[in-house]
mmCIF file of C-alpha atoms and ligand atoms in Angstrom:
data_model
loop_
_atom_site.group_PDB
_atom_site.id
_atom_site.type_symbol
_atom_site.label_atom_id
_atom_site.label_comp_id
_atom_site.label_asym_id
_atom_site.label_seq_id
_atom_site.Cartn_x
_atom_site.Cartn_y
_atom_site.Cartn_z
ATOM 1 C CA UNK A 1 0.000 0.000 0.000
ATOM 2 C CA UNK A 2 1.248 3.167 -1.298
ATOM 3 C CA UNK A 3 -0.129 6.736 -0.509
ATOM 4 C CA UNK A 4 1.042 9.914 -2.606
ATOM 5 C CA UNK A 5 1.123 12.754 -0.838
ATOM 6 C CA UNK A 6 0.923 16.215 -2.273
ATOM 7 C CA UNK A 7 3.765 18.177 -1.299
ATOM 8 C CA UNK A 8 3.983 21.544 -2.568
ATOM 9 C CA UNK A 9 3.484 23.637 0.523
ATOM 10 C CA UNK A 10 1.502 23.462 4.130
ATOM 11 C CA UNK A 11 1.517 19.996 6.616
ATOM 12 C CA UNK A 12 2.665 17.161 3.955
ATOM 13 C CA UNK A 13 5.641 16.037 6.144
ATOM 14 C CA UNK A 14 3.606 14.917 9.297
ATOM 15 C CA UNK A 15 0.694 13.131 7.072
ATOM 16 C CA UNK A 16 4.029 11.270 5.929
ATOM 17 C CA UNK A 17 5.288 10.280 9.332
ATOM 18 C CA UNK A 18 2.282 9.156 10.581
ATOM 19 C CA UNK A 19 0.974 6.708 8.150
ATOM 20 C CA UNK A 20 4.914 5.740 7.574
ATOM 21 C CA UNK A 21 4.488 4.585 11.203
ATOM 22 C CA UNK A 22 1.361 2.561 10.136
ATOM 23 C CA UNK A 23 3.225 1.041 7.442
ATOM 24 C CA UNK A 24 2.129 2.526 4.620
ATOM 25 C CA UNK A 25 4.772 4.048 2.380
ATOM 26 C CA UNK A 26 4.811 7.436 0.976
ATOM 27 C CA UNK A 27 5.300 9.056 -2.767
ATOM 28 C CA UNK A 28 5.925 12.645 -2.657
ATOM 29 C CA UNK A 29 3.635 14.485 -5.671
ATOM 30 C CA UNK A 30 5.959 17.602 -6.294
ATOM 31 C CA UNK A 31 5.046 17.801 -10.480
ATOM 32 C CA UNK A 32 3.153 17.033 -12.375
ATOM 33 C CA UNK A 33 5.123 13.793 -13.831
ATOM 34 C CA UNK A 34 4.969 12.524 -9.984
ATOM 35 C CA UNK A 35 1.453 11.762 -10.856
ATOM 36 C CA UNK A 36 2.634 8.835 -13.180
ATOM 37 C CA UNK A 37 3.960 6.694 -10.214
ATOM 38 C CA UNK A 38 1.344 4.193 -8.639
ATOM 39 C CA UNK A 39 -0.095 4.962 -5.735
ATOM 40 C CA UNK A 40 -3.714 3.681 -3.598
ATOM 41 C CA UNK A 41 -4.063 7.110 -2.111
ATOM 42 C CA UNK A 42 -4.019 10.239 -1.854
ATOM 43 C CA UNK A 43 -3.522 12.989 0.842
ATOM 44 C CA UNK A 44 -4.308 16.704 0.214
ATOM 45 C CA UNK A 45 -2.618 18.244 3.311
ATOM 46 C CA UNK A 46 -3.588 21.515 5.117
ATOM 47 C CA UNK A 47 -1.444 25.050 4.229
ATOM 48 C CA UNK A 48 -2.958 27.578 2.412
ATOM 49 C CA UNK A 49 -5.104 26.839 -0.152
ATOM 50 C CA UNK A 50 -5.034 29.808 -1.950
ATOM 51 C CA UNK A 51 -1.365 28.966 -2.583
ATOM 52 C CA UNK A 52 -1.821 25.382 -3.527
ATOM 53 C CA UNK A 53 -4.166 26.258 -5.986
ATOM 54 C CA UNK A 54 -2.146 28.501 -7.713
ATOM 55 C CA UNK A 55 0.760 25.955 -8.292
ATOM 56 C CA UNK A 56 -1.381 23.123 -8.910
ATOM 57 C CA UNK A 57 -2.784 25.262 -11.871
ATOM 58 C CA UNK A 58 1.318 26.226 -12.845
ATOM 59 C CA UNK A 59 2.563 23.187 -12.342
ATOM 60 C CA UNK A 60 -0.373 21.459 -14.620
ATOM 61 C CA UNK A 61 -1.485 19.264 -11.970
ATOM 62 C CA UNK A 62 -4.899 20.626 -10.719
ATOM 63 C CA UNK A 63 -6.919 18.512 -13.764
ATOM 64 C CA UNK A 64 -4.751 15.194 -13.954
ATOM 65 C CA UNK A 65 -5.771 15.195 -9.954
ATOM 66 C CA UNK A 66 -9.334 15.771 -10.588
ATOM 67 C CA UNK A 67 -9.591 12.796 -12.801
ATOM 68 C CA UNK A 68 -7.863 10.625 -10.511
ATOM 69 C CA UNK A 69 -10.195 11.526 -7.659
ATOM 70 C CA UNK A 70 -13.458 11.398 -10.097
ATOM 71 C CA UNK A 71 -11.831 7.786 -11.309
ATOM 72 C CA UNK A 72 -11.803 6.485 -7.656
ATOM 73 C CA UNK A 73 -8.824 7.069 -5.866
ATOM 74 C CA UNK A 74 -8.701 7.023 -2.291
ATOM 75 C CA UNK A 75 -8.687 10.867 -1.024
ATOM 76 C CA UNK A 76 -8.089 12.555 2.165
ATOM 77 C CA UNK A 77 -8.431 16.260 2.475
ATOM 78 C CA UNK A 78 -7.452 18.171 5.639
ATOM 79 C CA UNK A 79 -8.043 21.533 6.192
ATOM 80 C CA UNK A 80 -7.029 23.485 3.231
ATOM 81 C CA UNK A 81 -7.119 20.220 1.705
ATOM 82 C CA UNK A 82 -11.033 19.956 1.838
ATOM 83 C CA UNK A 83 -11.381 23.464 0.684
ATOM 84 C CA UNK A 84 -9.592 22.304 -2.865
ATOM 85 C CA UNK A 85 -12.142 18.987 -2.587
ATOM 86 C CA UNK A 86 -15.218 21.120 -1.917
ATOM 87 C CA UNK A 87 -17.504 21.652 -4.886
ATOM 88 C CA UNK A 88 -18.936 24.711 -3.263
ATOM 89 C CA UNK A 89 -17.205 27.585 -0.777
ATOM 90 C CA UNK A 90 -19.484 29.958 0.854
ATOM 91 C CA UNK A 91 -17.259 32.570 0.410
ATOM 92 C CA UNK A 92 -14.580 32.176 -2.281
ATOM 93 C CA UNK A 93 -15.078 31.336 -6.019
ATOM 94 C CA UNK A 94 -11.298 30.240 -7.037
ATOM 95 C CA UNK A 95 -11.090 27.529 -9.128
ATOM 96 C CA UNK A 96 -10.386 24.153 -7.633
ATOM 97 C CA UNK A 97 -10.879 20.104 -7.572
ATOM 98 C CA UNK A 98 -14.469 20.755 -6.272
ATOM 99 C CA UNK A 99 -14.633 16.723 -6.830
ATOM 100 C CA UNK A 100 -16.822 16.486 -2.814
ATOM 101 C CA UNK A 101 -20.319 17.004 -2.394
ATOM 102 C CA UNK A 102 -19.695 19.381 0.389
ATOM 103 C CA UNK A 103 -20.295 23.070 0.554
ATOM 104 C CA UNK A 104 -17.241 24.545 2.796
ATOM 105 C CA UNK A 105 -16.786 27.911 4.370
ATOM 106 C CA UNK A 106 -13.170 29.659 4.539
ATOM 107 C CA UNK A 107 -11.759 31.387 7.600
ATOM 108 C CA UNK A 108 -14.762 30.032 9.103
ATOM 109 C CA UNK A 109 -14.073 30.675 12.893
ATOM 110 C CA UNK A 110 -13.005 34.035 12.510
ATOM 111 C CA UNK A 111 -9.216 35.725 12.668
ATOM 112 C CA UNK A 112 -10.180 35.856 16.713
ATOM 113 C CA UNK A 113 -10.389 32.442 16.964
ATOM 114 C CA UNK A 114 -7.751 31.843 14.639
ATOM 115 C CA UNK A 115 -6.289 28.447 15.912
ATOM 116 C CA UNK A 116 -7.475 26.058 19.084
ATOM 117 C CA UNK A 117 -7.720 23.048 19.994
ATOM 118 C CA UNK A 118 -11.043 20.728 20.881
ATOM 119 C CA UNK A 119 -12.550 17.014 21.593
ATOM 120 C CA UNK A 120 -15.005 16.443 18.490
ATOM 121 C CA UNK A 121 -17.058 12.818 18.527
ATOM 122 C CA UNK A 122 -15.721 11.508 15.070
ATOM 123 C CA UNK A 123 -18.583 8.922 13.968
ATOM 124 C CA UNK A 124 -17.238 5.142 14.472
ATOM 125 C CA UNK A 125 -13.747 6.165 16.217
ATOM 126 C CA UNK A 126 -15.494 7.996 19.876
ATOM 127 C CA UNK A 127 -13.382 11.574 21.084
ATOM 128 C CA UNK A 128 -10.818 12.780 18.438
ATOM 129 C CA UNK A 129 -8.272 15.523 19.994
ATOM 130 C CA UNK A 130 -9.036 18.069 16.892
ATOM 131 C CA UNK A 131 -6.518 20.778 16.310
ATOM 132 C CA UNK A 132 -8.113 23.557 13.995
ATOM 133 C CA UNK A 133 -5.649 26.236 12.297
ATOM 134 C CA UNK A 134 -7.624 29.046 10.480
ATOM 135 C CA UNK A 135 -10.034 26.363 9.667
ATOM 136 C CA UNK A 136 -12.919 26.067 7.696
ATOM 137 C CA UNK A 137 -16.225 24.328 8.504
ATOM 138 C CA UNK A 138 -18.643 22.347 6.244
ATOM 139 C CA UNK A 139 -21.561 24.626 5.903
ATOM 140 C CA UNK A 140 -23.593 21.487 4.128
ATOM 141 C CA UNK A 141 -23.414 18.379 2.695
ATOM 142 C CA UNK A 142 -25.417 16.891 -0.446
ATOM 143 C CA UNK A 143 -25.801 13.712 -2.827
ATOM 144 C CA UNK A 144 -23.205 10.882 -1.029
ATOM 145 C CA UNK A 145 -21.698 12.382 1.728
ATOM 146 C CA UNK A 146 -22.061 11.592 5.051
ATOM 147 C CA UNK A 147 -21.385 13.694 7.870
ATOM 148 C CA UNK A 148 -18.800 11.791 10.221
ATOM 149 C CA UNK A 149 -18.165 14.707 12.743
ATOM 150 C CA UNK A 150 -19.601 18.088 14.035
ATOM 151 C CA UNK A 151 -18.378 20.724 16.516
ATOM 152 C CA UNK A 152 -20.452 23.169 18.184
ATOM 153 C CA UNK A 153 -23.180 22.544 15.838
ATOM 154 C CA UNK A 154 -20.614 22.476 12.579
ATOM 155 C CA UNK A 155 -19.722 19.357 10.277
ATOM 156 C CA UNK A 156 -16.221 19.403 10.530
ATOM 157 C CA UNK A 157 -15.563 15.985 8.874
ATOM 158 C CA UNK A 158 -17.778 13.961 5.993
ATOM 159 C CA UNK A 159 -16.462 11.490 3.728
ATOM 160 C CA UNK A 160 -18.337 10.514 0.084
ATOM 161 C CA UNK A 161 -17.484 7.146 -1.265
ATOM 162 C CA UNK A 162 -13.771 7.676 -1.906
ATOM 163 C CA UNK A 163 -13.375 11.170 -0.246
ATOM 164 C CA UNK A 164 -12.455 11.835 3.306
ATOM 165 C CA UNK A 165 -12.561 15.197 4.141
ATOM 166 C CA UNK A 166 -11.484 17.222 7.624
ATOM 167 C CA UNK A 167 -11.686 20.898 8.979
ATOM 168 C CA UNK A 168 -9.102 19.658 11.558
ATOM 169 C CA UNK A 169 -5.776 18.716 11.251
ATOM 170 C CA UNK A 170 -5.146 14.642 12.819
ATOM 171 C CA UNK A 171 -1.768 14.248 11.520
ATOM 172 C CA UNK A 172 -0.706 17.789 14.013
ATOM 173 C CA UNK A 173 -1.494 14.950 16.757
ATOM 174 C CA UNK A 174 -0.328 11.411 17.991
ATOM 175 C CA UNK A 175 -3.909 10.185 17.596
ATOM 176 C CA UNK A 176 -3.136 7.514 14.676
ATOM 177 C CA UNK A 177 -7.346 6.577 14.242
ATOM 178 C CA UNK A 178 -8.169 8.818 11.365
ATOM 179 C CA UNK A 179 -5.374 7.529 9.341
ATOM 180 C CA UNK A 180 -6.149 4.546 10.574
ATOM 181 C CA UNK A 181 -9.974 5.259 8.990
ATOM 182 C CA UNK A 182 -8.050 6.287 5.529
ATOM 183 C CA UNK A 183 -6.110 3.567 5.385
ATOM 184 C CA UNK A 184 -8.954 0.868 5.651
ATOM 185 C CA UNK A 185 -10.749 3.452 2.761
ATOM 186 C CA UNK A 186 -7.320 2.746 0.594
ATOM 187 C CA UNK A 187 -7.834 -1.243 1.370
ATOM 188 C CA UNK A 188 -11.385 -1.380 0.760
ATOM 189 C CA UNK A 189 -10.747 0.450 -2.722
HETATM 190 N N1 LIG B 1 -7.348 29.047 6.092
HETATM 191 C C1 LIG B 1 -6.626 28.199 5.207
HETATM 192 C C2 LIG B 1 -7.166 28.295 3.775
HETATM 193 O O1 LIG B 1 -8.162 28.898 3.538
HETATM 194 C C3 LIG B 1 -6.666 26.754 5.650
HETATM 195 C C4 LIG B 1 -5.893 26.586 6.927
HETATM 196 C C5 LIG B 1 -5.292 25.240 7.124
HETATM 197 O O2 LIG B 1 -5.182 24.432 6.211
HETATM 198 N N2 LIG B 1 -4.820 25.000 8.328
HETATM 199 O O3 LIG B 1 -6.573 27.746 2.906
#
């Protein structure tokens, strides 16, 4: 089992260590020829997304991704990472994958509440330790998806067939159950 990892700015390197430590091995996805390797998954990390979206678009990688998601591939989107999934942002009209059935919001806890830290009930694992970094929040979900987590009344994680998506950031912890949760999705493929 094999997981690419998209590495061209934001939280790539701890997504790497921690399913490394579950014994999955890791392809970096730095260009766009990376994308020819073989790989059973695929991790969108947190960062900015603004940013990644500009040099997935430069570095002609944006589309070849999109198919590969739409075709099936195992997909898990943290933070920033579910903004490029989401097919709809509440407030920000940039181009992206927009593969997810999920309509995210930016920013969405304010510049006040910029970063913190809370216990969210993730759906089939119990308490998850949830870090959130300038974080956005699913504002609604539609067609597949399923909601898998809310805090204080948001959805902050939903997966849809192949897509896992989280406001929060798991691999910023040592809690291994979310990757643990991806993983399975890459077996089950
Ligand atoms: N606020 C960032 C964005 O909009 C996401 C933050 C994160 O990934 N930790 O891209």
């Amino acid at each position: 089992m094999k997981a690419g990892i998209l590495c061209l700015q934001g939280a790539f390197s701890e997504h790497g260590k921690m399913l490394n430590s579950l014994g999955i091995s890791t392809v970096e996805l730095r260009k766009a020829s990376d994308l020819n390797q073989q790989f059973d998954g695929l991790v969108i990390p947190g960062g900015e997304s603004t940013v990644m979206i500009k040099l997935l678009t430069e570095l002609d990688m944006l589309e070849r991704l999109k198919q590969l998601i739409l075709s099936g591939l195992p997909t898990f989107g943290t933070c920033a990472g579910l903004i490029l999934l989401a097919k709809n942002i509440t407030n920000d009209f940039r181009a992206r994958l927009a593969t997810m059935d999920i309509e995210a919001k930016r920013n969405a806890y304010g510049r006040q509440l910029g970063s913190f830290s809370a216990e969210v009930d993730f759906k089939g694992a119990g308490k998850f330790p949830a870090v959130f970094i300038r974080a956005p929040y699913i504002a609604d979900v539609y067609g597949e998806t399923k909601v898998l987590a809310e805090f204080d009344g948001k959805i902050v994680a939903a997966r849809e067939n192949n897509q896992l998506a989280t406001a929060f950031h798991p691999e910023l912890t040592k809690d291994t159950r979310i990757h643990e949760y991806f993983i399975d999705m890459m077996k089950n493929a």
